[in-house]
JSON list of C-alpha atoms in Angstrom, two decimals:
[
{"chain": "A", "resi": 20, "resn": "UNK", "atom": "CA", "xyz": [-205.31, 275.30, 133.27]},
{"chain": "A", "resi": 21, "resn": "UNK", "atom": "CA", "xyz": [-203.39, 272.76, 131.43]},
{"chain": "A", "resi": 22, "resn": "UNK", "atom": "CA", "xyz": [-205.21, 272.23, 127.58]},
{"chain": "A", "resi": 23, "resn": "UNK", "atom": "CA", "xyz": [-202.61, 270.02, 126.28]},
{"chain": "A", "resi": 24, "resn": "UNK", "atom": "CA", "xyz": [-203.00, 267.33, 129.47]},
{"chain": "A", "resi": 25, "resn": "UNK", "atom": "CA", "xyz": [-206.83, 268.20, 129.65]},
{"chain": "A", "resi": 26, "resn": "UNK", "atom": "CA", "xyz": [-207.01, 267.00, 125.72]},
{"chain": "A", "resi": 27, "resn": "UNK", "atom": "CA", "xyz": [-204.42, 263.99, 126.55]},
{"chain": "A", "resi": 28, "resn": "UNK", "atom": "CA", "xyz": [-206.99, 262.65, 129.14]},
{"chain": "A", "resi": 29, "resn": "UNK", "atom": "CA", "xyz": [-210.04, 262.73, 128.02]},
{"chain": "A", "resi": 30, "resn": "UNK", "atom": "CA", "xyz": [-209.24, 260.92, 124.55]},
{"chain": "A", "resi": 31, "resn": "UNK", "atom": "CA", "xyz": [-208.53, 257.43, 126.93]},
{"chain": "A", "resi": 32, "resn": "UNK", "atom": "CA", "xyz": [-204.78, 256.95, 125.46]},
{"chain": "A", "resi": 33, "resn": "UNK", "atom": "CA", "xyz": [-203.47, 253.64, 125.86]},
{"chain": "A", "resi": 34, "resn": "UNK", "atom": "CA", "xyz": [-199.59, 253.15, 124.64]},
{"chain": "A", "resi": 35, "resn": "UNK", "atom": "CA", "xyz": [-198.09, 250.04, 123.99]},
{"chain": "A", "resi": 36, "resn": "UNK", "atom": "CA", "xyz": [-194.58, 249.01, 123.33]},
{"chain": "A", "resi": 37, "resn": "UNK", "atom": "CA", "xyz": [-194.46, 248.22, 119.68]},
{"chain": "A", "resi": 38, "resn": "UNK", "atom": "CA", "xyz": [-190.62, 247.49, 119.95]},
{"chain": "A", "resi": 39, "resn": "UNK", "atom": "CA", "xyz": [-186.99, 247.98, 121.75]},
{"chain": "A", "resi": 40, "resn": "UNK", "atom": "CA", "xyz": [-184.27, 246.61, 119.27]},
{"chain": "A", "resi": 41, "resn": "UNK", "atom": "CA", "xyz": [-180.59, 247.41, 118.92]},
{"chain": "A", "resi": 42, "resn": "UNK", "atom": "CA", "xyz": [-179.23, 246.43, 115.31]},
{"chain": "A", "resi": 43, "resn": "UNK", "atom": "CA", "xyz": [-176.09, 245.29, 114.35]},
{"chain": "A", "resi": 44, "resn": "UNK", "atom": "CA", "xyz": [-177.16, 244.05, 110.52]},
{"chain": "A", "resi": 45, "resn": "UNK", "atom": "CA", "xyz": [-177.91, 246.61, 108.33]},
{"chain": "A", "resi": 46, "resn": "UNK", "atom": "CA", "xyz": [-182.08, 245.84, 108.77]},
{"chain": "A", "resi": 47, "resn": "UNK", "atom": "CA", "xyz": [-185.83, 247.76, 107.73]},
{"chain": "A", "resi": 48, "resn": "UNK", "atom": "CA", "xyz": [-188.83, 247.57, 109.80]},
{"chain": "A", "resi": 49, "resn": "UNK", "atom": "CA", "xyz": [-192.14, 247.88, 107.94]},
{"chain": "A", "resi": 50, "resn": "UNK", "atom": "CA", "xyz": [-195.26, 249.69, 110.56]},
{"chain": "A", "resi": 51, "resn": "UNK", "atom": "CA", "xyz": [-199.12, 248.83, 109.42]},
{"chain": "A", "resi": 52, "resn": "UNK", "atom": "CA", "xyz": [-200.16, 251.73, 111.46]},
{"chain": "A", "resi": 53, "resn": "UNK", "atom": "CA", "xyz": [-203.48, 252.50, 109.81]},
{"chain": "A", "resi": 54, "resn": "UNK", "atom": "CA", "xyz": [-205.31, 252.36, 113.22]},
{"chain": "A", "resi": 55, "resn": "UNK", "atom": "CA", "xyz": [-203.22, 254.49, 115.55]},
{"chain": "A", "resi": 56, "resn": "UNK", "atom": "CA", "xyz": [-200.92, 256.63, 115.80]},
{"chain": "A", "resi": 57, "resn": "UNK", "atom": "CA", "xyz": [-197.44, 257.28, 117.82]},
{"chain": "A", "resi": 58, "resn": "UNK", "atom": "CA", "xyz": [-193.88, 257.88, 117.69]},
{"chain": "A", "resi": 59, "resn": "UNK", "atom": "CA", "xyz": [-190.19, 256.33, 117.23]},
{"chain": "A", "resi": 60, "resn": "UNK", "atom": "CA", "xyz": [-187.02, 257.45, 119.48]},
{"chain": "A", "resi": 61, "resn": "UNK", "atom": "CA", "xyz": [-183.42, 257.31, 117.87]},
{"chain": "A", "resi": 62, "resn": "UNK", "atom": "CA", "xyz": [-181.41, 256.64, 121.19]},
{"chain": "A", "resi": 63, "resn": "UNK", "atom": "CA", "xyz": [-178.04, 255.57, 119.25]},
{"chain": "A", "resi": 64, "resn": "UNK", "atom": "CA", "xyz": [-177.26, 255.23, 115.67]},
{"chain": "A", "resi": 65, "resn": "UNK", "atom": "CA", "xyz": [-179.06, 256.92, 112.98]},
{"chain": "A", "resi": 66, "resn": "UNK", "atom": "CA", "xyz": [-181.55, 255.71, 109.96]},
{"chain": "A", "resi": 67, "resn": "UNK", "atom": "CA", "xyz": [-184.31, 256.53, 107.84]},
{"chain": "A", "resi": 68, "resn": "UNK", "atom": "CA", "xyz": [-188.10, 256.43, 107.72]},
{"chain": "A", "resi": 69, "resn": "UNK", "atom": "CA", "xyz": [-189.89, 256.25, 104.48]},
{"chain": "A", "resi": 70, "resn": "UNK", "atom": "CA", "xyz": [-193.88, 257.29, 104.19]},
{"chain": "A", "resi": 71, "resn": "UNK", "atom": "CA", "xyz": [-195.69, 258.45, 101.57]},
{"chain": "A", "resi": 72, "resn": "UNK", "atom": "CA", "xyz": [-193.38, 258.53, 98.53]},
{"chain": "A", "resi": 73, "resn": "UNK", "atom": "CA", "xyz": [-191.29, 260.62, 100.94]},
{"chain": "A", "resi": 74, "resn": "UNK", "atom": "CA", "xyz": [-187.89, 259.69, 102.95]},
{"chain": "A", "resi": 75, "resn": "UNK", "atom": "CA", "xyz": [-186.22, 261.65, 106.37]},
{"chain": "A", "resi": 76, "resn": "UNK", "atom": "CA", "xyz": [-183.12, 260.98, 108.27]},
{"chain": "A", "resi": 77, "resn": "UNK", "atom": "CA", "xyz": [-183.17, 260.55, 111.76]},
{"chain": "A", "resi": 78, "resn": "UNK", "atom": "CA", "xyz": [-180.30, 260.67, 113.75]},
{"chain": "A", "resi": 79, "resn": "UNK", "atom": "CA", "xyz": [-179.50, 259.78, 117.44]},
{"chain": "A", "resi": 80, "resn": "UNK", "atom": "CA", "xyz": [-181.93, 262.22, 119.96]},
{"chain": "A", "resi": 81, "resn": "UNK", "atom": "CA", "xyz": [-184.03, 262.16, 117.24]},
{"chain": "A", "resi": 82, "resn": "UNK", "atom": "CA", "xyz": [-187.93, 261.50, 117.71]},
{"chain": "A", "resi": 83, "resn": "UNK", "atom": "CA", "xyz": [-190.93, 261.19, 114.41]},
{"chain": "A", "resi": 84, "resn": "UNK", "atom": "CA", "xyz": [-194.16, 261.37, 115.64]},
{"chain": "A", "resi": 85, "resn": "UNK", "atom": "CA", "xyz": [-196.64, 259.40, 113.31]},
{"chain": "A", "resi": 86, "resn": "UNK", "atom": "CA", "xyz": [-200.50, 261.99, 114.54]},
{"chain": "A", "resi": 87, "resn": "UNK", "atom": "CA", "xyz": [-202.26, 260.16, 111.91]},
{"chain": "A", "resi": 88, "resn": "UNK", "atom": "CA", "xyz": [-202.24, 256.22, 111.30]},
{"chain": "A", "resi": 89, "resn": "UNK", "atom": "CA", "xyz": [-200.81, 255.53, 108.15]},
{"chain": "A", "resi": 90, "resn": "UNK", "atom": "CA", "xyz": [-197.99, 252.76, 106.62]},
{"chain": "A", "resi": 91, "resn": "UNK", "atom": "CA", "xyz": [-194.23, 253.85, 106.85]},
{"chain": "A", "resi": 92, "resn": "UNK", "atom": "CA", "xyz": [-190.90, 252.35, 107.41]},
{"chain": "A", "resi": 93, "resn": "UNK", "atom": "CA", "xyz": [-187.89, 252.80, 109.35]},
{"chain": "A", "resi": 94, "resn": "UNK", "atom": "CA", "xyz": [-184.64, 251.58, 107.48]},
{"chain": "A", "resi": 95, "resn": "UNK", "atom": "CA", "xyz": [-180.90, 251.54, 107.60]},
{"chain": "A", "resi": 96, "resn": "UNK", "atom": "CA", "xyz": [-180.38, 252.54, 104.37]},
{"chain": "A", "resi": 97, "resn": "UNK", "atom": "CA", "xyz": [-182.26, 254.76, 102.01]},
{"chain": "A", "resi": 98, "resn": "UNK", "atom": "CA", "xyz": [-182.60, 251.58, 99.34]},
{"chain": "A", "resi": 99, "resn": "UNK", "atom": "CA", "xyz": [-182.55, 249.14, 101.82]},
{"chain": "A", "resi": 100, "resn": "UNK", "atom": "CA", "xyz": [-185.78, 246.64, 101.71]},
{"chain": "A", "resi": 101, "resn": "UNK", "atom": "CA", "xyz": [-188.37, 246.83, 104.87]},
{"chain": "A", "resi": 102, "resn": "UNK", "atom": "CA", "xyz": [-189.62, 243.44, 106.60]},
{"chain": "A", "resi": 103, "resn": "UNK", "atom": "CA", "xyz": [-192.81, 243.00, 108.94]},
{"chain": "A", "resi": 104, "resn": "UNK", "atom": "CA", "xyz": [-191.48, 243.93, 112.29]},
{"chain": "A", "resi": 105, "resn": "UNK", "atom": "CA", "xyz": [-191.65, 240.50, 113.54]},
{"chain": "A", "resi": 106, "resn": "UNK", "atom": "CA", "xyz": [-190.00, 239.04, 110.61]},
{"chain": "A", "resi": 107, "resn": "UNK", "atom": "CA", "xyz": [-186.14, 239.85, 110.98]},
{"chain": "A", "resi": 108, "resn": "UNK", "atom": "CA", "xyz": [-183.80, 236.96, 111.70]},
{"chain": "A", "resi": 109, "resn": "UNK", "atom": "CA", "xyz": [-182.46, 236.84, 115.07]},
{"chain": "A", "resi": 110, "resn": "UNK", "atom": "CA", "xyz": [-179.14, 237.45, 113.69]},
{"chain": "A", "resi": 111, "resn": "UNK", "atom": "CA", "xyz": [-179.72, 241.33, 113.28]},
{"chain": "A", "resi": 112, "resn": "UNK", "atom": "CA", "xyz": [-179.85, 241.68, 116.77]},
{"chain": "A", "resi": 113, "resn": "UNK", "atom": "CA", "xyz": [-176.28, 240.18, 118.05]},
{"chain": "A", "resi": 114, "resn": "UNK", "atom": "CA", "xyz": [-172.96, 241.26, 117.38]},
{"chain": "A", "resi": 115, "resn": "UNK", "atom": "CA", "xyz": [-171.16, 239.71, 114.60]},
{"chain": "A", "resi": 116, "resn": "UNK", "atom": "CA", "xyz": [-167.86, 240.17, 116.95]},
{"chain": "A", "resi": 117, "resn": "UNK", "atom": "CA", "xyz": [-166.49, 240.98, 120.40]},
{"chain": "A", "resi": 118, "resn": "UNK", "atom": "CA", "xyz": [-167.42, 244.51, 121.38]},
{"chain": "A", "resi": 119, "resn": "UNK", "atom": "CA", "xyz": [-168.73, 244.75, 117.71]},
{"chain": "A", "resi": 120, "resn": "UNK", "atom": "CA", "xyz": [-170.65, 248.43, 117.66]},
{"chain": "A", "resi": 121, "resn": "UNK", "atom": "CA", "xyz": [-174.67, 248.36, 116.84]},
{"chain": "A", "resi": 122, "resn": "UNK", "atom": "CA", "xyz": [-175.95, 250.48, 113.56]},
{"chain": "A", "resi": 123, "resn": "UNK", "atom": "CA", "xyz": [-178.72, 251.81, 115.69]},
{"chain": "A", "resi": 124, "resn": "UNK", "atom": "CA", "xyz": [-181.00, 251.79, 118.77]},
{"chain": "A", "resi": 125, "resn": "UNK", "atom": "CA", "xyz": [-184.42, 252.71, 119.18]},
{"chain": "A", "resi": 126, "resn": "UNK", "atom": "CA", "xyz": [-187.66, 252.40, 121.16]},
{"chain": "A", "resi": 127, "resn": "UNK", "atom": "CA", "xyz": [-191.05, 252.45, 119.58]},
{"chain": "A", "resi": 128, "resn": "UNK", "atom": "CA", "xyz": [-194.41, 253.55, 120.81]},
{"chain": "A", "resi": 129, "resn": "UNK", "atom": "CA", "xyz": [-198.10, 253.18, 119.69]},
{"chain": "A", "resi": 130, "resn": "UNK", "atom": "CA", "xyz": [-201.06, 254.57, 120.62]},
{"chain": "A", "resi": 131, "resn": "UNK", "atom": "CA", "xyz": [-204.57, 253.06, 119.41]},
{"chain": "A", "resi": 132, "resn": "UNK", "atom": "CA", "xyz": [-207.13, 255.71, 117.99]},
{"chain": "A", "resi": 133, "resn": "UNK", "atom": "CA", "xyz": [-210.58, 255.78, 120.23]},
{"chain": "A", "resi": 134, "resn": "UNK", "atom": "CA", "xyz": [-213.45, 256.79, 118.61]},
{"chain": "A", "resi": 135, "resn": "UNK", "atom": "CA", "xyz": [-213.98, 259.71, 120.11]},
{"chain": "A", "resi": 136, "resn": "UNK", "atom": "CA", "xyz": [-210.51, 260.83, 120.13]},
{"chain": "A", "resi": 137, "resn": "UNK", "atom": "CA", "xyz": [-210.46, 264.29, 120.94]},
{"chain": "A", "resi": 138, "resn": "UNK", "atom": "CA", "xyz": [-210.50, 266.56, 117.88]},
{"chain": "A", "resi": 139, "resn": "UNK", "atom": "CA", "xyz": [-207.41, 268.15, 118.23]},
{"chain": "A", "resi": 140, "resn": "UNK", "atom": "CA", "xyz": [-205.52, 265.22, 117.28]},
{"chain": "A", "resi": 141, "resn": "UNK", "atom": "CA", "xyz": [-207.13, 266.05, 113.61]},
{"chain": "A", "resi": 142, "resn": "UNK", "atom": "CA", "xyz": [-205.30, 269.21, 113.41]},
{"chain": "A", "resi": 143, "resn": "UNK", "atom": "CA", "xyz": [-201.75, 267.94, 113.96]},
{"chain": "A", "resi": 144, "resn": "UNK", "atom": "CA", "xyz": [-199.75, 267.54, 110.42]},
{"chain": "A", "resi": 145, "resn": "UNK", "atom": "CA", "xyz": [-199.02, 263.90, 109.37]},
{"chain": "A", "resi": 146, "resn": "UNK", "atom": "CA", "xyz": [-196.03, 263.65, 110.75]},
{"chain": "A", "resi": 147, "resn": "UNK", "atom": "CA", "xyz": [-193.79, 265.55, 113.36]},
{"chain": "A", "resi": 148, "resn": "UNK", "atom": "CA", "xyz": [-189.84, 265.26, 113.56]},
{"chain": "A", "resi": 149, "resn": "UNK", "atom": "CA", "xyz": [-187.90, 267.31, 116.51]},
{"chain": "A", "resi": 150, "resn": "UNK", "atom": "CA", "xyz": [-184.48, 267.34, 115.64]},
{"chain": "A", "resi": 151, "resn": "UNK", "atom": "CA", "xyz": [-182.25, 266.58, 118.29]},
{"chain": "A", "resi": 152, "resn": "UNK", "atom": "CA", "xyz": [-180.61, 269.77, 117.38]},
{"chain": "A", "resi": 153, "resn": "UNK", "atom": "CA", "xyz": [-183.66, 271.72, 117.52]},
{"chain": "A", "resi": 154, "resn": "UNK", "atom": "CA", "xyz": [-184.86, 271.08, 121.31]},
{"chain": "A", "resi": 155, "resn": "UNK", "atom": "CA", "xyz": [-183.54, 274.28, 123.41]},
{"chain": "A", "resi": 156, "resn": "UNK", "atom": "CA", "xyz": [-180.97, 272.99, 126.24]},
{"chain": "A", "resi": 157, "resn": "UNK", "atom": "CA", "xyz": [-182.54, 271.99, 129.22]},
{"chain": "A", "resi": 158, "resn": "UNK", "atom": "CA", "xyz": [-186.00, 271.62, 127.77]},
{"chain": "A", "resi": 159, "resn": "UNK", "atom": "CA", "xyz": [-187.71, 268.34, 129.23]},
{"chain": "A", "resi": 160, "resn": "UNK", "atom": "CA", "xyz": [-187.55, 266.47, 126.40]},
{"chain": "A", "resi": 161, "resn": "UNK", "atom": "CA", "xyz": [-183.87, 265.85, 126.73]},
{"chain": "A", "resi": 162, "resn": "UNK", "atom": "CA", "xyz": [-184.48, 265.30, 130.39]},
{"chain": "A", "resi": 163, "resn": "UNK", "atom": "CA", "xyz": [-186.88, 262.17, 129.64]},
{"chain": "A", "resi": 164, "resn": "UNK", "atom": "CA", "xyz": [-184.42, 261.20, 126.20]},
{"chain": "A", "resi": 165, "resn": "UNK", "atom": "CA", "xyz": [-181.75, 260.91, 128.98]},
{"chain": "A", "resi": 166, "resn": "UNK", "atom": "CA", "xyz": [-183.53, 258.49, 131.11]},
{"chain": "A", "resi": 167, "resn": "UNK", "atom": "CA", "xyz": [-185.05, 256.55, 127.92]},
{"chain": "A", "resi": 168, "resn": "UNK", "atom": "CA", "xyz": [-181.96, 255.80, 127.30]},
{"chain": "A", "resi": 169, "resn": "UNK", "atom": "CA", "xyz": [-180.58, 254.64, 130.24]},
{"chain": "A", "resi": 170, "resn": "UNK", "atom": "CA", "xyz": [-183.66, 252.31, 130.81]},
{"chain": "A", "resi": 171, "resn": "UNK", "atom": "CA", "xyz": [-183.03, 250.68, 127.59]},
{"chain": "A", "resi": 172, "resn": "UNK", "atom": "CA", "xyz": [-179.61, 249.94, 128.68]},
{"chain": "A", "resi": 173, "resn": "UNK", "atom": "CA", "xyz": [-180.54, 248.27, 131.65]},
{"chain": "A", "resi": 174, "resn": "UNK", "atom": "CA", "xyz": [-182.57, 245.49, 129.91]},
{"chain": "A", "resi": 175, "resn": "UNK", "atom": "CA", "xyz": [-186.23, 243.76, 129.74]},
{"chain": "A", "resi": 176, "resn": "UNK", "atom": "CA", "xyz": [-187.40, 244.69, 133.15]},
{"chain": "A", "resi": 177, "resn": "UNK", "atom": "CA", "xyz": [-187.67, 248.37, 132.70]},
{"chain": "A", "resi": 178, "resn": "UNK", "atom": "CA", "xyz": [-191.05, 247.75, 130.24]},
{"chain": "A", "resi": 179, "resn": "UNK", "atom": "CA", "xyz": [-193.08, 249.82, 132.58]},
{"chain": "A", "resi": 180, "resn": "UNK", "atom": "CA", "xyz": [-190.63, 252.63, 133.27]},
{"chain": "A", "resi": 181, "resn": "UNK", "atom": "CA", "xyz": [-189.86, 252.81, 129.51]},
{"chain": "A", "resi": 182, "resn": "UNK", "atom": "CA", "xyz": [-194.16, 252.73, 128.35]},
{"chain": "A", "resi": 183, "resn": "UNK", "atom": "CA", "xyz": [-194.59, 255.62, 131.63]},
{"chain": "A", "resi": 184, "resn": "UNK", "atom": "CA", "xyz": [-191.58, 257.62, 130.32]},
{"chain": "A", "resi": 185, "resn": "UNK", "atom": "CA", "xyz": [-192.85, 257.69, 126.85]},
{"chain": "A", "resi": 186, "resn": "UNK", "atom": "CA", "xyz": [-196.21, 258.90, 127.89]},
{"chain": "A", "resi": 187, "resn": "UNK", "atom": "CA", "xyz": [-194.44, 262.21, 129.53]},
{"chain": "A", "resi": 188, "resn": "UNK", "atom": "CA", "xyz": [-192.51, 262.25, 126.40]},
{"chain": "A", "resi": 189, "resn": "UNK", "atom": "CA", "xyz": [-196.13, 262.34, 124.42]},
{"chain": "A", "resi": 190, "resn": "UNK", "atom": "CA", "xyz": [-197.21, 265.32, 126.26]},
{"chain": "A", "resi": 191, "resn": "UNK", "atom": "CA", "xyz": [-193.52, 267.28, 125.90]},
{"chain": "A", "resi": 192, "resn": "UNK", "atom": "CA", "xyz": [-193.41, 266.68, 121.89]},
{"chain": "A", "resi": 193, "resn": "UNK", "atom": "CA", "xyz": [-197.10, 268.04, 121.56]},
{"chain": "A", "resi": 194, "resn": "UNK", "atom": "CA", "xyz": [-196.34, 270.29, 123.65]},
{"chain": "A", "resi": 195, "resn": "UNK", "atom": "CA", "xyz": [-192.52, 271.52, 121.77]},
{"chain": "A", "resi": 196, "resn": "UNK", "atom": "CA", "xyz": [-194.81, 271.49, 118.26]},
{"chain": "A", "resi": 197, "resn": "UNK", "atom": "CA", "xyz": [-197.80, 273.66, 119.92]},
{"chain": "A", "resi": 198, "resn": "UNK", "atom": "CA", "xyz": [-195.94, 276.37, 121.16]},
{"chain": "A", "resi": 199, "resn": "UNK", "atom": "CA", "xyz": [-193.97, 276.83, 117.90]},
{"chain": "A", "resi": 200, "resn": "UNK", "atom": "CA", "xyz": [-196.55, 276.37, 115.26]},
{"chain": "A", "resi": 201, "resn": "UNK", "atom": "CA", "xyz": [-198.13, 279.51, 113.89]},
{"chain": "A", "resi": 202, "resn": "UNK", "atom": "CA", "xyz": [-201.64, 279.37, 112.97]},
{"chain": "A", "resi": 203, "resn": "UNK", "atom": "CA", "xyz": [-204.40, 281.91, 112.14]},
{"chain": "A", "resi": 204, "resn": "UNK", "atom": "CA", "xyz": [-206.88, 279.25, 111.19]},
{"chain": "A", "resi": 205, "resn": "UNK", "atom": "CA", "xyz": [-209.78, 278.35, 114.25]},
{"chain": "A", "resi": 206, "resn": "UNK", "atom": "CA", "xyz": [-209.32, 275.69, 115.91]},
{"chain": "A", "resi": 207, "resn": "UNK", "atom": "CA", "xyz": [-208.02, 273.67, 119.39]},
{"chain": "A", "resi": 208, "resn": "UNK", "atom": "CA", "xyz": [-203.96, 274.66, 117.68]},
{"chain": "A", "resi": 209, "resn": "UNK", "atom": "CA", "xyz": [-205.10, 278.71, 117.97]},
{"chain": "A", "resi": 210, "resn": "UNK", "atom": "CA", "xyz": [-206.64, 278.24, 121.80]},
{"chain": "A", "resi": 211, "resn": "UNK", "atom": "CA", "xyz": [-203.02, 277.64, 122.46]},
{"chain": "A", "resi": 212, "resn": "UNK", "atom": "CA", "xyz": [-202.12, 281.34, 121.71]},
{"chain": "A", "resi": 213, "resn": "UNK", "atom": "CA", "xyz": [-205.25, 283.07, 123.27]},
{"chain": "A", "resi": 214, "resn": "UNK", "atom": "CA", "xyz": [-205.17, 283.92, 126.81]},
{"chain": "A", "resi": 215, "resn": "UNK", "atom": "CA", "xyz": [-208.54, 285.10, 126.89]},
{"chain": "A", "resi": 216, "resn": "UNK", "atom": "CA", "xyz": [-209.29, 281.64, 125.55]},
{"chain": "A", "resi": 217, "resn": "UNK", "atom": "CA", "xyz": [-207.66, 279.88, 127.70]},
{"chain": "A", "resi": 218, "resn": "UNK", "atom": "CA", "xyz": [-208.81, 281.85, 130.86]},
{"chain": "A", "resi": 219, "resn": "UNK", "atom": "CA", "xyz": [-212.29, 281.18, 129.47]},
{"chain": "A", "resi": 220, "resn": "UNK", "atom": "CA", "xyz": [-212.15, 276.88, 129.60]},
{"chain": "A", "resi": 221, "resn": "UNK", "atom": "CA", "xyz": [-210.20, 277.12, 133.04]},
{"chain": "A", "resi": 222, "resn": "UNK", "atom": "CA", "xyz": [-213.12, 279.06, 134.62]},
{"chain": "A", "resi": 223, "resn": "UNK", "atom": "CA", "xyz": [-215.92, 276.52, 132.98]},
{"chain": "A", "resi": 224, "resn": "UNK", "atom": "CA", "xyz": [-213.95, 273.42, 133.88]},
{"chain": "A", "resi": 225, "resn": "UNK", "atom": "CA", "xyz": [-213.36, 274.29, 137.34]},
{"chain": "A", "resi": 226, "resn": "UNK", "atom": "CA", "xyz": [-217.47, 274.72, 137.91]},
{"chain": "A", "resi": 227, "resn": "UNK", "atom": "CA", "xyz": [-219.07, 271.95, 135.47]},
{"chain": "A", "resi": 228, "resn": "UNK", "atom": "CA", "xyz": [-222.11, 271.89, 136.92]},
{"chain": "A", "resi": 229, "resn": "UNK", "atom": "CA", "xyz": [-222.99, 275.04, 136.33]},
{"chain": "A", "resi": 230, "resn": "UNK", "atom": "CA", "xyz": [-225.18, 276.06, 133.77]},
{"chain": "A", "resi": 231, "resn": "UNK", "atom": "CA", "xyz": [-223.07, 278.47, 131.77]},
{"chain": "A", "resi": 232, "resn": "UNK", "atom": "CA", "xyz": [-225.99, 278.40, 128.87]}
]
């Protein structure tokens, strides 16, 4: 039995495309996030994102997964000032030049919090950041970085195939953070590590109706 897609499921996810920009002005995005949660791919370029007195640089391959809504920024520049995401002058999204190279590229997702999101969600940290450099070789999140990226290149049709992608890429970072967190604490995180466990909720969830009381 699956958990993680089990869990994924039943809390009624619905992503949305918060943005798709490729910067050639150094720029800073501000994200009211307070009512859902999701993540931010680096598919060229590098920056940084600021949240909670606190500041991280990501680089290209790079994903932060926001598990808990809360205000943060992504920026160019570690002093440089953050705008409302639909603020930025048109400007900082065309070359200045011929063949002029952007700062950065990246694709961001959100997902809006249900009320009875499952409570696993609760147990994740803040925030998550794989490092590019961190994800084993051949592990399936490059696979799906690989054809994020492509799709951005190809332009404003691929919406769909971009929103679908990031939803496998959802499952894969939970997934990449599950299987190397240690815990010794109860809780959904710790069912992750016991078989018995785990051989328990497959048996119930194939039979539901049966009275297991």
């Amino acid at each position: 039995m699956d958990v993680l897609s089990e869990i994924i499921n039943s809390s009624g996810l619905k992503g949305y495309m918060i943005t798709r920009d490729t910067f050639f002005r150094n720029w800073g995005y501000k994200f009211p996030c307070n009512q859902s949660f999701g993540f931010h791919i680096i598919t060229r370029g590098n920056c940084y994102i600021r949240y909670k007195k606190k500041i991280e640089k990501l680089e290209k391959g790079d994903i932060v997964f926001i598990s808990r809504g809360f205000d943060h920024e992504l920026v160019s520049s570690t002093n440089q000032k953050a705008l409302d995401i639909k603020s930025l002058p048109e400007e900082y999204f065309k070359p200045g030049k011929e063949k002029e190279e952007p700062i950065v590229t990246l694709l961001s997702i959100r997902y809006e919090i249900q009320e009875m999101i499952h409570p696993f969600f609760f147990e994740l940290p803040d925030i998550i950041i794989v490092k590019e450099n961190n994800i084993p070789s051949h592990h399936p999140i490059h696979s799906a970085l690989v054809l994020i990226s492509n799709e951005m290149a190809i332009g404003e049709n691929s919406e769909l195939v971009l929103q679908k992608l990031a939803d496998v890429l959802l499952y894969y970072i939970l997934k990449f953070w599950v299987d190397r967190e240690e815990t010794g604490a109860p809780g959904w995180i710790k069912t992750f590590k016991d078989e018995k466990i785990l051989y328990a909720l497959d048996i119930l969830h194939k039979d539901l109706s049966k009275d297991w009381t």
